[in-house]
PDB file of C-alpha atoms in Angstrom:
ATOM      1  CA  UNK A   1      33.610   8.844 -22.235  1.00  0.00           C
ATOM      2  CA  UNK A   2      34.879   5.755 -23.808  1.00  0.00           C
ATOM      3  CA  UNK A   3      33.128   3.008 -25.853  1.00  0.00           C
ATOM      4  CA  UNK A   4      35.339  -0.075 -26.940  1.00  0.00           C
ATOM      5  CA  UNK A   5      34.783  -3.406 -28.320  1.00  0.00           C
ATOM      6  CA  UNK A   6      35.972  -6.714 -26.773  1.00  0.00           C
ATOM      7  CA  UNK A   7      37.830  -8.632 -29.390  1.00  0.00           C
ATOM      8  CA  UNK A   8      37.077 -11.974 -27.712  1.00  0.00           C
ATOM      9  CA  UNK A   9      33.442 -11.570 -27.262  1.00  0.00           C
ATOM     10  CA  UNK A  10      32.565  -8.943 -29.973  1.00  0.00           C
ATOM     11  CA  UNK A  11      30.492  -7.100 -27.265  1.00  0.00           C
ATOM     12  CA  UNK A  12      30.737  -3.440 -26.574  1.00  0.00           C
ATOM     13  CA  UNK A  13      31.694  -1.747 -23.319  1.00  0.00           C
ATOM     14  CA  UNK A  14      31.180   1.778 -22.046  1.00  0.00           C
ATOM     15  CA  UNK A  15      33.143   3.643 -19.457  1.00  0.00           C
ATOM     16  CA  UNK A  16      32.224   7.190 -18.363  1.00  0.00           C
ATOM     17  CA  UNK A  17      33.093   9.696 -15.835  1.00  0.00           C
ATOM     18  CA  UNK A  18      30.568  12.469 -15.198  1.00  0.00           C
ATOM     19  CA  UNK A  19      29.487  14.811 -12.324  1.00  0.00           C
ATOM     20  CA  UNK A  20      26.104  14.496 -11.004  1.00  0.00           C
ATOM     21  CA  UNK A  21      23.765  17.374 -10.164  1.00  0.00           C
ATOM     22  CA  UNK A  22      25.308  17.632  -6.720  1.00  0.00           C
ATOM     23  CA  UNK A  23      28.856  18.013  -8.253  1.00  0.00           C
ATOM     24  CA  UNK A  24      30.051  14.541  -7.124  1.00  0.00           C
ATOM     25  CA  UNK A  25      32.048  12.726  -9.778  1.00  0.00           C
ATOM     26  CA  UNK A  26      30.738   9.267 -10.978  1.00  0.00           C
ATOM     27  CA  UNK A  27      32.796   6.642 -12.602  1.00  0.00           C
ATOM     28  CA  UNK A  28      30.438   3.993 -14.338  1.00  0.00           C
ATOM     29  CA  UNK A  29      31.260   1.011 -16.387  1.00  0.00           C
ATOM     30  CA  UNK A  30      28.802  -1.304 -18.263  1.00  0.00           C
ATOM     31  CA  UNK A  31      29.645  -4.247 -20.491  1.00  0.00           C
ATOM     32  CA  UNK A  32      27.731  -6.560 -22.840  1.00  0.00           C
ATOM     33  CA  UNK A  33      26.155  -4.216 -25.331  1.00  0.00           C
ATOM     34  CA  UNK A  34      25.461  -6.002 -28.763  1.00  0.00           C
ATOM     35  CA  UNK A  35      26.011  -2.858 -30.710  1.00  0.00           C
ATOM     36  CA  UNK A  36      28.041   0.427 -30.491  1.00  0.00           C
ATOM     37  CA  UNK A  37      24.711   2.310 -30.776  1.00  0.00           C
ATOM     38  CA  UNK A  38      23.420   0.689 -27.647  1.00  0.00           C
ATOM     39  CA  UNK A  39      26.589   1.561 -25.776  1.00  0.00           C
ATOM     40  CA  UNK A  40      26.413   5.275 -26.832  1.00  0.00           C
ATOM     41  CA  UNK A  41      22.728   5.422 -26.029  1.00  0.00           C
ATOM     42  CA  UNK A  42      23.356   3.987 -22.550  1.00  0.00           C
ATOM     43  CA  UNK A  43      25.938   6.814 -22.049  1.00  0.00           C
ATOM     44  CA  UNK A  44      23.610   9.537 -23.062  1.00  0.00           C
ATOM     45  CA  UNK A  45      20.799   8.246 -20.736  1.00  0.00           C
ATOM     46  CA  UNK A  46      23.274   7.943 -17.837  1.00  0.00           C
ATOM     47  CA  UNK A  47      24.530  11.554 -18.574  1.00  0.00           C
ATOM     48  CA  UNK A  48      21.006  12.839 -18.580  1.00  0.00           C
ATOM     49  CA  UNK A  49      20.083  11.246 -15.353  1.00  0.00           C
ATOM     50  CA  UNK A  50      23.340  12.145 -13.569  1.00  0.00           C
ATOM     51  CA  UNK A  51      22.973  15.896 -14.291  1.00  0.00           C
ATOM     52  CA  UNK A  52      19.303  16.079 -13.864  1.00  0.00           C
ATOM     53  CA  UNK A  53      18.519  16.810 -17.375  1.00  0.00           C
ATOM     54  CA  UNK A  54      14.884  16.877 -18.218  1.00  0.00           C
ATOM     55  CA  UNK A  55      15.695  15.172 -21.488  1.00  0.00           C
ATOM     56  CA  UNK A  56      16.223  12.055 -19.481  1.00  0.00           C
ATOM     57  CA  UNK A  57      13.907   9.006 -20.013  1.00  0.00           C
ATOM     58  CA  UNK A  58      10.943   8.907 -17.574  1.00  0.00           C
ATOM     59  CA  UNK A  59      12.206   5.566 -16.266  1.00  0.00           C
ATOM     60  CA  UNK A  60      15.493   7.139 -15.278  1.00  0.00           C
ATOM     61  CA  UNK A  61      13.738   9.996 -13.619  1.00  0.00           C
ATOM     62  CA  UNK A  62      11.510   7.579 -11.580  1.00  0.00           C
ATOM     63  CA  UNK A  63      14.771   5.874 -10.447  1.00  0.00           C
ATOM     64  CA  UNK A  64      15.772   9.279  -8.883  1.00  0.00           C
ATOM     65  CA  UNK A  65      12.365   9.951  -7.516  1.00  0.00           C
ATOM     66  CA  UNK A  66      12.328   6.500  -5.822  1.00  0.00           C
ATOM     67  CA  UNK A  67      15.888   6.966  -4.456  1.00  0.00           C
ATOM     68  CA  UNK A  68      14.721  10.149  -2.868  1.00  0.00           C
ATOM     69  CA  UNK A  69      11.658   8.524  -1.374  1.00  0.00           C
ATOM     70  CA  UNK A  70      13.546   5.549  -0.136  1.00  0.00           C
ATOM     71  CA  UNK A  71      14.579   6.860   3.222  1.00  0.00           C
ATOM     72  CA  UNK A  72      11.318   8.779   3.800  1.00  0.00           C
ATOM     73  CA  UNK A  73       8.775   6.060   3.270  1.00  0.00           C
ATOM     74  CA  UNK A  74       7.882   2.742   5.191  1.00  0.00           C
ATOM     75  CA  UNK A  75       9.176  -0.368   3.366  1.00  0.00           C
ATOM     76  CA  UNK A  76       5.622  -1.445   2.495  1.00  0.00           C
ATOM     77  CA  UNK A  77       4.653   1.934   1.180  1.00  0.00           C
ATOM     78  CA  UNK A  78       7.821   2.051  -1.025  1.00  0.00           C
ATOM     79  CA  UNK A  79       7.147  -1.435  -2.254  1.00  0.00           C
ATOM     80  CA  UNK A  80       3.674  -0.477  -3.328  1.00  0.00           C
ATOM     81  CA  UNK A  81       4.939   2.571  -5.080  1.00  0.00           C
ATOM     82  CA  UNK A  82       7.574   0.408  -6.969  1.00  0.00           C
ATOM     83  CA  UNK A  83       4.822  -2.075  -7.963  1.00  0.00           C
ATOM     84  CA  UNK A  84       2.489   0.581  -9.428  1.00  0.00           C
ATOM     85  CA  UNK A  85       5.234   2.356 -11.343  1.00  0.00           C
ATOM     86  CA  UNK A  86       6.631  -0.926 -12.784  1.00  0.00           C
ATOM     87  CA  UNK A  87       3.437  -2.435 -13.607  1.00  0.00           C
ATOM     88  CA  UNK A  88       1.075   0.465 -14.354  1.00  0.00           C
ATOM     89  CA  UNK A  89       3.136   3.579 -15.382  1.00  0.00           C
ATOM     90  CA  UNK A  90       6.522   2.658 -16.789  1.00  0.00           C
ATOM     91  CA  UNK A  91       5.296   0.274 -19.593  1.00  0.00           C
ATOM     92  CA  UNK A  92       3.570   3.266 -21.117  1.00  0.00           C
ATOM     93  CA  UNK A  93       5.909   6.204 -20.249  1.00  0.00           C
ATOM     94  CA  UNK A  94       9.283   4.592 -19.487  1.00  0.00           C
ATOM     95  CA  UNK A  95      11.174   5.283 -22.688  1.00  0.00           C
ATOM     96  CA  UNK A  96       9.709   8.724 -23.213  1.00  0.00           C
ATOM     97  CA  UNK A  97      11.772  11.946 -22.249  1.00  0.00           C
ATOM     98  CA  UNK A  98      10.087  13.381 -19.177  1.00  0.00           C
ATOM     99  CA  UNK A  99       9.873  16.840 -20.760  1.00  0.00           C
ATOM    100  CA  UNK A 100       8.188  15.375 -23.855  1.00  0.00           C
ATOM    101  CA  UNK A 101       5.266  13.891 -21.980  1.00  0.00           C
ATOM    102  CA  UNK A 102       2.089  15.840 -22.769  1.00  0.00           C
ATOM    103  CA  UNK A 103      -1.382  16.053 -21.172  1.00  0.00           C
ATOM    104  CA  UNK A 104      -2.611  14.256 -24.242  1.00  0.00           C
ATOM    105  CA  UNK A 105      -0.361  11.342 -23.473  1.00  0.00           C
ATOM    106  CA  UNK A 106      -1.537  11.334 -19.880  1.00  0.00           C
ATOM    107  CA  UNK A 107      -5.176  11.167 -21.053  1.00  0.00           C
ATOM    108  CA  UNK A 108      -4.420   8.273 -23.550  1.00  0.00           C
ATOM    109  CA  UNK A 109      -2.673   6.329 -20.745  1.00  0.00           C
ATOM    110  CA  UNK A 110      -5.695   7.014 -18.399  1.00  0.00           C
ATOM    111  CA  UNK A 111      -8.111   5.853 -21.082  1.00  0.00           C
ATOM    112  CA  UNK A 112      -6.222   2.463 -21.564  1.00  0.00           C
ATOM    113  CA  UNK A 113      -6.426   1.865 -17.777  1.00  0.00           C
ATOM    114  CA  UNK A 114     -10.127   2.841 -17.650  1.00  0.00           C
ATOM    115  CA  UNK A 115     -10.988   0.562 -20.440  1.00  0.00           C
ATOM    116  CA  UNK A 116      -8.901  -2.349 -19.270  1.00  0.00           C
ATOM    117  CA  UNK A 117     -10.831  -5.526 -18.617  1.00  0.00           C
ATOM    118  CA  UNK A 118      -9.709  -8.656 -16.904  1.00  0.00           C
ATOM    119  CA  UNK A 119     -10.640 -12.077 -18.258  1.00  0.00           C
ATOM    120  CA  UNK A 120     -13.791 -12.033 -16.056  1.00  0.00           C
ATOM    121  CA  UNK A 121     -14.767  -8.841 -17.672  1.00  0.00           C
ATOM    122  CA  UNK A 122     -14.163  -6.593 -14.664  1.00  0.00           C
ATOM    123  CA  UNK A 123     -12.150  -3.495 -14.900  1.00  0.00           C
ATOM    124  CA  UNK A 124     -10.019  -1.621 -12.223  1.00  0.00           C
ATOM    125  CA  UNK A 125     -11.967  -0.202  -9.171  1.00  0.00           C
ATOM    126  CA  UNK A 126     -12.320   3.631  -9.392  1.00  0.00           C
ATOM    127  CA  UNK A 127     -10.434   4.029  -6.231  1.00  0.00           C
ATOM    128  CA  UNK A 128      -7.511   1.965  -7.575  1.00  0.00           C
ATOM    129  CA  UNK A 129      -7.376   4.038 -10.797  1.00  0.00           C
ATOM    130  CA  UNK A 130      -7.164   7.265  -8.571  1.00  0.00           C
ATOM    131  CA  UNK A 131      -4.346   5.559  -6.606  1.00  0.00           C
ATOM    132  CA  UNK A 132      -2.448   4.885  -9.827  1.00  0.00           C
ATOM    133  CA  UNK A 133      -3.017   8.367 -11.138  1.00  0.00           C
ATOM    134  CA  UNK A 134      -1.833   9.925  -7.870  1.00  0.00           C
ATOM    135  CA  UNK A 135       1.554   8.190  -8.213  1.00  0.00           C
ATOM    136  CA  UNK A 136       2.108   9.655 -11.565  1.00  0.00           C
ATOM    137  CA  UNK A 137       1.008  13.104 -10.427  1.00  0.00           C
ATOM    138  CA  UNK A 138       3.347  12.872  -7.391  1.00  0.00           C
ATOM    139  CA  UNK A 139       6.404  12.083  -9.599  1.00  0.00           C
ATOM    140  CA  UNK A 140       5.685  15.038 -11.954  1.00  0.00           C
ATOM    141  CA  UNK A 141       5.266  17.269  -8.791  1.00  0.00           C
ATOM    142  CA  UNK A 142       8.765  16.229  -7.747  1.00  0.00           C
ATOM    143  CA  UNK A 143      10.173  17.053 -11.249  1.00  0.00           C
ATOM    144  CA  UNK A 144       8.558  20.461 -11.070  1.00  0.00           C
ATOM    145  CA  UNK A 145       9.717  21.281  -7.585  1.00  0.00           C
ATOM    146  CA  UNK A 146      13.246  19.881  -7.679  1.00  0.00           C
ATOM    147  CA  UNK A 147      14.196  19.558 -11.313  1.00  0.00           C
ATOM    148  CA  UNK A 148      12.776  22.647 -13.014  1.00  0.00           C
ATOM    149  CA  UNK A 149      10.008  21.095 -15.053  1.00  0.00           C
ATOM    150  CA  UNK A 150       7.879  23.940 -16.156  1.00  0.00           C
ATOM    151  CA  UNK A 151       4.536  22.362 -15.399  1.00  0.00           C
ATOM    152  CA  UNK A 152       2.826  19.221 -14.292  1.00  0.00           C
ATOM    153  CA  UNK A 153       1.059  17.673 -17.315  1.00  0.00           C
ATOM    154  CA  UNK A 154      -1.166  15.676 -15.101  1.00  0.00           C
ATOM    155  CA  UNK A 155      -2.864  18.887 -13.916  1.00  0.00           C
ATOM    156  CA  UNK A 156      -4.035  19.732 -17.373  1.00  0.00           C
ATOM    157  CA  UNK A 157      -5.025  16.197 -18.154  1.00  0.00           C
ATOM    158  CA  UNK A 158      -7.143  15.978 -15.071  1.00  0.00           C
ATOM    159  CA  UNK A 159      -7.447  12.805 -12.840  1.00  0.00           C
ATOM    160  CA  UNK A 160      -9.298   9.610 -13.230  1.00  0.00           C
ATOM    161  CA  UNK A 161     -11.168   7.326 -10.797  1.00  0.00           C
ATOM    162  CA  UNK A 162     -12.624   8.311  -7.511  1.00  0.00           C
ATOM    163  CA  UNK A 163     -11.172   9.032  -4.004  1.00  0.00           C
ATOM    164  CA  UNK A 164     -13.895   7.175  -2.273  1.00  0.00           C
ATOM    165  CA  UNK A 165     -15.811   4.015  -3.196  1.00  0.00           C
ATOM    166  CA  UNK A 166     -19.396   4.556  -4.397  1.00  0.00           C
ATOM    167  CA  UNK A 167     -20.881   2.557  -1.454  1.00  0.00           C
ATOM    168  CA  UNK A 168     -19.561   0.974   1.828  1.00  0.00           C
ATOM    169  CA  UNK A 169     -20.989  -2.346   2.542  1.00  0.00           C
ATOM    170  CA  UNK A 170     -21.689  -3.498   6.127  1.00  0.00           C
ATOM    171  CA  UNK A 171     -23.559  -6.198   7.998  1.00  0.00           C
ATOM    172  CA  UNK A 172     -26.792  -5.749   9.907  1.00  0.00           C
ATOM    173  CA  UNK A 173     -26.658  -6.976  13.621  1.00  0.00           C
ATOM    174  CA  UNK A 174     -28.672 -10.107  12.446  1.00  0.00           C
ATOM    175  CA  UNK A 175     -26.202 -10.738   9.676  1.00  0.00           C
ATOM    176  CA  UNK A 176     -23.254 -10.464  12.016  1.00  0.00           C
ATOM    177  CA  UNK A 177     -24.540 -12.896  14.573  1.00  0.00           C
ATOM    178  CA  UNK A 178     -25.469 -15.411  11.922  1.00  0.00           C
ATOM    179  CA  UNK A 179     -21.950 -15.087  10.556  1.00  0.00           C
ATOM    180  CA  UNK A 180     -20.185 -15.323  13.952  1.00  0.00           C
ATOM    181  CA  UNK A 181     -22.239 -18.420  14.856  1.00  0.00           C
ATOM    182  CA  UNK A 182     -20.800 -20.223  11.842  1.00  0.00           C
ATOM    183  CA  UNK A 183     -17.351 -19.345  13.221  1.00  0.00           C
ATOM    184  CA  UNK A 184     -17.670 -20.929  16.514  1.00  0.00           C
ATOM    185  CA  UNK A 185     -15.644 -23.995  15.570  1.00  0.00           C
ATOM    186  CA  UNK A 186     -12.787 -21.702  14.502  1.00  0.00           C
ATOM    187  CA  UNK A 187     -11.961 -19.965  17.766  1.00  0.00           C
ATOM    188  CA  UNK A 188      -9.075 -17.743  16.264  1.00  0.00           C
ATOM    189  CA  UNK A 189     -11.271 -16.558  13.508  1.00  0.00           C
ATOM    190  CA  UNK A 190     -14.201 -16.089  15.809  1.00  0.00           C
ATOM    191  CA  UNK A 191     -12.140 -14.066  18.267  1.00  0.00           C
ATOM    192  CA  UNK A 192     -10.804 -11.869  15.375  1.00  0.00           C
ATOM    193  CA  UNK A 193     -14.131 -10.979  14.054  1.00  0.00           C
ATOM    194  CA  UNK A 194     -15.623 -10.420  17.667  1.00  0.00           C
ATOM    195  CA  UNK A 195     -12.855  -7.780  18.107  1.00  0.00           C
ATOM    196  CA  UNK A 196     -13.266  -6.209  14.696  1.00  0.00           C
ATOM    197  CA  UNK A 197     -17.096  -6.029  15.198  1.00  0.00           C
ATOM    198  CA  UNK A 198     -17.033  -4.639  18.740  1.00  0.00           C
ATOM    199  CA  UNK A 199     -14.190  -2.206  18.239  1.00  0.00           C
ATOM    200  CA  UNK A 200     -13.809  -1.193  14.573  1.00  0.00           C
ATOM    201  CA  UNK A 201     -10.159  -1.791  14.576  1.00  0.00           C
ATOM    202  CA  UNK A 202      -8.367  -1.846  11.206  1.00  0.00           C
ATOM    203  CA  UNK A 203      -7.093  -5.316  10.315  1.00  0.00           C
ATOM    204  CA  UNK A 204      -3.456  -4.180  10.684  1.00  0.00           C
ATOM    205  CA  UNK A 205      -4.132  -2.763  14.039  1.00  0.00           C
ATOM    206  CA  UNK A 206      -5.959  -5.975  15.052  1.00  0.00           C
ATOM    207  CA  UNK A 207      -3.116  -8.282  13.779  1.00  0.00           C
ATOM    208  CA  UNK A 208      -0.596  -6.110  15.775  1.00  0.00           C
ATOM    209  CA  UNK A 209      -2.275  -6.553  19.181  1.00  0.00           C
ATOM    210  CA  UNK A 210      -0.325  -8.026  21.939  1.00  0.00           C
ATOM    211  CA  UNK A 211      -1.401  -9.112  25.541  1.00  0.00           C
ATOM    212  CA  UNK A 212      -0.092  -5.948  27.056  1.00  0.00           C
ATOM    213  CA  UNK A 213      -2.379  -3.930  24.791  1.00  0.00           C
ATOM    214  CA  UNK A 214      -5.431  -5.410  26.460  1.00  0.00           C
ATOM    215  CA  UNK A 215      -6.284  -3.976  29.983  1.00  0.00           C
ATOM    216  CA  UNK A 216      -9.155  -5.931  31.506  1.00  0.00           C
ATOM    217  CA  UNK A 217      -9.062  -3.755  34.693  1.00  0.00           C
ATOM    218  CA  UNK A 218      -9.646  -0.603  32.757  1.00  0.00           C
ATOM    219  CA  UNK A 219     -11.791  -2.481  30.096  1.00  0.00           C
ATOM    220  CA  UNK A 220      -9.829  -1.083  27.129  1.00  0.00           C
ATOM    221  CA  UNK A 221      -7.832  -1.948  24.074  1.00  0.00           C
ATOM    222  CA  UNK A 222      -4.785   0.246  23.437  1.00  0.00           C
ATOM    223  CA  UNK A 223      -4.173   0.918  19.759  1.00  0.00           C
ATOM    224  CA  UNK A 224      -0.666   1.903  19.119  1.00  0.00           C
ATOM    225  CA  UNK A 225       0.907   0.041  16.140  1.00  0.00           C
ATOM    226  CA  UNK A 226       0.029  -1.506  12.879  1.00  0.00           C
ATOM    227  CA  UNK A 227       1.031  -4.789  11.315  1.00  0.00           C
ATOM    228  CA  UNK A 228       1.977  -5.556   7.709  1.00  0.00           C
ATOM    229  CA  UNK A 229       3.589  -8.360   5.841  1.00  0.00           C
ATOM    230  CA  UNK A 230       5.890  -7.775   2.758  1.00  0.00           C
ATOM    231  CA  UNK A 231       7.601 -10.371   0.814  1.00  0.00           C
ATOM    232  CA  UNK A 232       7.263 -12.957   3.665  1.00  0.00           C
ATOM    233  CA  UNK A 233       8.653 -10.556   6.270  1.00  0.00           C
ATOM    234  CA  UNK A 234       6.568  -9.036   9.105  1.00  0.00           C
ATOM    235  CA  UNK A 235       6.724  -5.332   9.942  1.00  0.00           C
ATOM    236  CA  UNK A 236       5.249  -3.518  12.736  1.00  0.00           C
ATOM    237  CA  UNK A 237       4.825   0.244  12.453  1.00  0.00           C
ATOM    238  CA  UNK A 238       3.309   2.988  14.625  1.00  0.00           C
ATOM    239  CA  UNK A 239       0.065   4.564  13.429  1.00  0.00           C
ATOM    240  CA  UNK A 240       0.327   6.881  10.517  1.00  0.00           C
ATOM    241  CA  UNK A 241      -1.344   9.719  12.371  1.00  0.00           C
ATOM    242  CA  UNK A 242      -1.759  10.869  15.954  1.00  0.00           C
ATOM    243  CA  UNK A 243      -5.488   9.886  15.807  1.00  0.00           C
ATOM    244  CA  UNK A 244      -4.476   6.380  15.146  1.00  0.00           C
ATOM    245  CA  UNK A 245      -3.314   6.130  18.823  1.00  0.00           C
ATOM    246  CA  UNK A 246      -6.351   5.634  20.894  1.00  0.00           C
ATOM    247  CA  UNK A 247      -7.979   3.522  23.692  1.00  0.00           C
ATOM    248  CA  UNK A 248     -11.067   1.558  22.725  1.00  0.00           C
ATOM    249  CA  UNK A 249     -13.478   0.555  25.421  1.00  0.00           C
ATOM    250  CA  UNK A 250     -14.511  -3.117  25.303  1.00  0.00           C
ATOM    251  CA  UNK A 251     -18.059  -4.223  25.910  1.00  0.00           C
ATOM    252  CA  UNK A 252     -18.432  -7.181  28.457  1.00  0.00           C
ATOM    253  CA  UNK A 253     -19.157  -9.703  25.749  1.00  0.00           C
ATOM    254  CA  UNK A 254     -15.818  -8.968  23.990  1.00  0.00           C
ATOM    255  CA  UNK A 255     -13.987  -8.977  27.203  1.00  0.00           C
ATOM    256  CA  UNK A 256     -15.149 -12.488  28.006  1.00  0.00           C
ATOM    257  CA  UNK A 257     -14.207 -13.528  24.573  1.00  0.00           C
ATOM    258  CA  UNK A 258     -10.779 -12.342  24.756  1.00  0.00           C
ATOM    259  CA  UNK A 259     -10.189 -13.658  28.289  1.00  0.00           C
ATOM    260  CA  UNK A 260     -11.184 -17.138  27.216  1.00  0.00           C
ATOM    261  CA  UNK A 261      -9.012 -16.777  23.963  1.00  0.00           C
ATOM    262  CA  UNK A 262      -5.834 -15.566  25.819  1.00  0.00           C
ATOM    263  CA  UNK A 263      -6.229 -18.309  28.548  1.00  0.00           C
ATOM    264  CA  UNK A 264      -5.891 -20.885  25.833  1.00  0.00           C
ATOM    265  CA  UNK A 265      -2.633 -19.355  24.282  1.00  0.00           C
ATOM    266  CA  UNK A 266       0.517 -21.395  25.174  1.00  0.00           C
ATOM    267  CA  UNK A 267       3.468 -19.481  26.660  1.00  0.00           C
ATOM    268  CA  UNK A 268       2.375 -16.222  25.102  1.00  0.00           C
ATOM    269  CA  UNK A 269       4.504 -13.258  26.227  1.00  0.00           C
ATOM    270  CA  UNK A 270       3.299  -9.706  26.857  1.00  0.00           C
ATOM    271  CA  UNK A 271       4.790  -8.408  23.613  1.00  0.00           C
ATOM    272  CA  UNK A 272       3.837 -11.483  21.395  1.00  0.00           C
ATOM    273  CA  UNK A 273       1.193 -10.967  18.776  1.00  0.00           C
ATOM    274  CA  UNK A 274      -1.914 -12.662  19.882  1.00  0.00           C
ATOM    275  CA  UNK A 275      -3.069 -13.279  16.286  1.00  0.00           C
ATOM    276  CA  UNK A 276       0.108 -14.376  14.489  1.00  0.00           C
ATOM    277  CA  UNK A 277      -1.500 -14.352  11.024  1.00  0.00           C
ATOM    278  CA  UNK A 278      -1.647 -12.169   7.986  1.00  0.00           C
ATOM    279  CA  UNK A 279      -4.441 -10.381   6.044  1.00  0.00           C
ATOM    280  CA  UNK A 280      -4.868 -13.179   3.559  1.00  0.00           C
ATOM    281  CA  UNK A 281      -5.580 -15.600   6.430  1.00  0.00           C
ATOM    282  CA  UNK A 282      -8.195 -13.355   7.845  1.00  0.00           C
ATOM    283  CA  UNK A 283      -9.790 -13.022   4.424  1.00  0.00           C
ATOM    284  CA  UNK A 284      -9.982 -16.804   4.104  1.00  0.00           C
ATOM    285  CA  UNK A 285     -11.746 -16.975   7.451  1.00  0.00           C
ATOM    286  CA  UNK A 286     -14.206 -14.426   6.383  1.00  0.00           C
ATOM    287  CA  UNK A 287     -14.942 -16.514   3.214  1.00  0.00           C
ATOM    288  CA  UNK A 288     -15.457 -19.558   5.363  1.00  0.00           C
ATOM    289  CA  UNK A 289     -17.868 -17.875   7.581  1.00  0.00           C
ATOM    290  CA  UNK A 290     -19.842 -16.231   4.739  1.00  0.00           C
ATOM    291  CA  UNK A 291     -20.107 -19.507   2.881  1.00  0.00           C
ATOM    292  CA  UNK A 292     -21.312 -21.573   5.904  1.00  0.00           C
ATOM    293  CA  UNK A 293     -23.754 -18.840   7.200  1.00  0.00           C
ATOM    294  CA  UNK A 294     -25.201 -17.537   3.944  1.00  0.00           C
ATOM    295  CA  UNK A 295     -24.340 -14.000   5.015  1.00  0.00           C
ATOM    296  CA  UNK A 296     -23.578 -11.538   2.197  1.00  0.00           C
ATOM    297  CA  UNK A 297     -19.862 -11.488   1.224  1.00  0.00           C
ATOM    298  CA  UNK A 298     -18.313  -8.150   2.205  1.00  0.00           C
ATOM    299  CA  UNK A 299     -14.660  -7.195   2.453  1.00  0.00           C
ATOM    300  CA  UNK A 300     -12.696  -7.574   5.821  1.00  0.00           C
ATOM    301  CA  UNK A 301     -12.341  -3.821   6.025  1.00  0.00           C
ATOM    302  CA  UNK A 302     -16.246  -3.476   5.863  1.00  0.00           C
ATOM    303  CA  UNK A 303     -16.429  -5.015   9.286  1.00  0.00           C
ATOM    304  CA  UNK A 304     -15.053  -1.745  10.478  1.00  0.00           C
ATOM    305  CA  UNK A 305     -17.946   0.007   8.490  1.00  0.00           C
ATOM    306  CA  UNK A 306     -20.275  -2.453  10.271  1.00  0.00           C
ATOM    307  CA  UNK A 307     -18.869  -1.162  13.637  1.00  0.00           C
ATOM    308  CA  UNK A 308     -19.478   2.377  12.547  1.00  0.00           C
ATOM    309  CA  UNK A 309     -23.001   1.618  11.591  1.00  0.00           C
ATOM    310  CA  UNK A 310     -23.556  -0.024  14.846  1.00  0.00           C
ATOM    311  CA  UNK A 311     -22.289   3.009  16.771  1.00  0.00           C
ATOM    312  CA  UNK A 312     -24.628   5.315  14.685  1.00  0.00           C
ATOM    313  CA  UNK A 313     -27.650   3.098  15.379  1.00  0.00           C
ATOM    314  CA  UNK A 314     -26.833   3.334  19.120  1.00  0.00           C
ATOM    315  CA  UNK A 315     -27.046   7.015  18.773  1.00  0.00           C
ATOM    316  CA  UNK A 316     -23.333   7.911  19.075  1.00  0.00           C
ATOM    317  CA  UNK A 317     -22.292  11.364  17.606  1.00  0.00           C
ATOM    318  CA  UNK A 318     -20.131  11.591  14.572  1.00  0.00           C
ATOM    319  CA  UNK A 319     -17.267  13.077  16.661  1.00  0.00           C
ATOM    320  CA  UNK A 320     -17.352   9.999  19.022  1.00  0.00           C
ATOM    321  CA  UNK A 321     -17.486   7.713  16.041  1.00  0.00           C
ATOM    322  CA  UNK A 322     -14.458   9.325  14.442  1.00  0.00           C
ATOM    323  CA  UNK A 323     -12.534   9.256  17.684  1.00  0.00           C
ATOM    324  CA  UNK A 324     -13.222   5.564  18.333  1.00  0.00           C
ATOM    325  CA  UNK A 325     -12.236   4.614  14.709  1.00  0.00           C
ATOM    326  CA  UNK A 326      -9.029   6.727  14.772  1.00  0.00           C
ATOM    327  CA  UNK A 327     -10.142   9.158  12.072  1.00  0.00           C
ATOM    328  CA  UNK A 328      -8.505  12.566  11.804  1.00  0.00           C
ATOM    329  CA  UNK A 329     -11.614  14.035  10.144  1.00  0.00           C
ATOM    330  CA  UNK A 330     -15.086  13.710  11.482  1.00  0.00           C
TER     331      UNK A 330
END
C-alpha cells in the first residue's frame, strides 16, 4: 500500500496491491483525493471488498452482488435491479458496513418508504414496496450463502407491501366495445387492443409478434418471445417459463381484424415485428381510447385481466384459463 501526494496539484494518490477472495492479485491506483484521510479510507474499503470482508460498506458489497448477477440475468432485469438499489436502497444503507446492519435498521428504512408521499399525496404501491424489499432480502441472502454472514437481518425485520394488488381491474364486454369503437380511427391501436382482448397476451408478448407467429390456416397465434426496450434499445427474449410458450386459438373476429391489418403493412418480412412500438406508445393509445369513449381507465395489463374475466364468463375451467394465459399455476 502506498499513499503519496502530488507536489504539483496538492492532491493525494493511492496505489495498492492485494489478493482478492479467489487468490488473484489486483493492482489498483486512484488519484485525486483531497486529503490523505480520504485516500487511506479508499484503500481500506477496497481491501475489504477484495477479500470479501463483511466489514465492507454495503455499497461495495452490492457491487460484488451485481457483478455476480450480471451474466445470469437479462439486461432489462439487471437494469431494474441497478435502479432499485441505486434509488431506494443505497441512499440509506450504502455507507454502512454490511455486518452492522440490524433488523431495526431495516424496519426504519421500510417505514421511510411506506410513509413516503409524492407531491400529489400518493405513496408507493404495496406491490412496488414488496419488490424493493425483495431486492434487499436477496442481497443479504447472497451474503449469507457466499460470504459467511451469520444471518439475514431482513428475515427478522419482516417484509413490507404485498405480493399481489388488492384488486384487479377489468372491463365488461360493453365497456370494451365502447372503447374499441373509439379506436376505429387509429388502426394500429385498434388492432393491438383487439388482439389483447381476444387472446390475453402480455403487452411484451404482443409487441414481439411477427407475421410467422400468426397461422390463419390453423387459426392460432404462437407465443414464443417477449419484447422489451431499455435505454432506447430493443430486446427480444424467450418466455421466462415453459408455460409462456403456447398456441392461442383466434376467434373469427380477430382473424378478420389481423388479416386486414397485415394486408396494409408495406414490405413486412416474416420475422419483422408487426407492432414496432413500445409499452409507452400502447399506454398512450389506451389513454386516447378511454378519454374518447368515456370508458373507465384501467392499466394496459388489465386488458389481460379482462380477457380472463371473459373466459370465466364463457364457462372456461381455471386450468384452461391458466394455460391460455401462460400461467404456471392455476
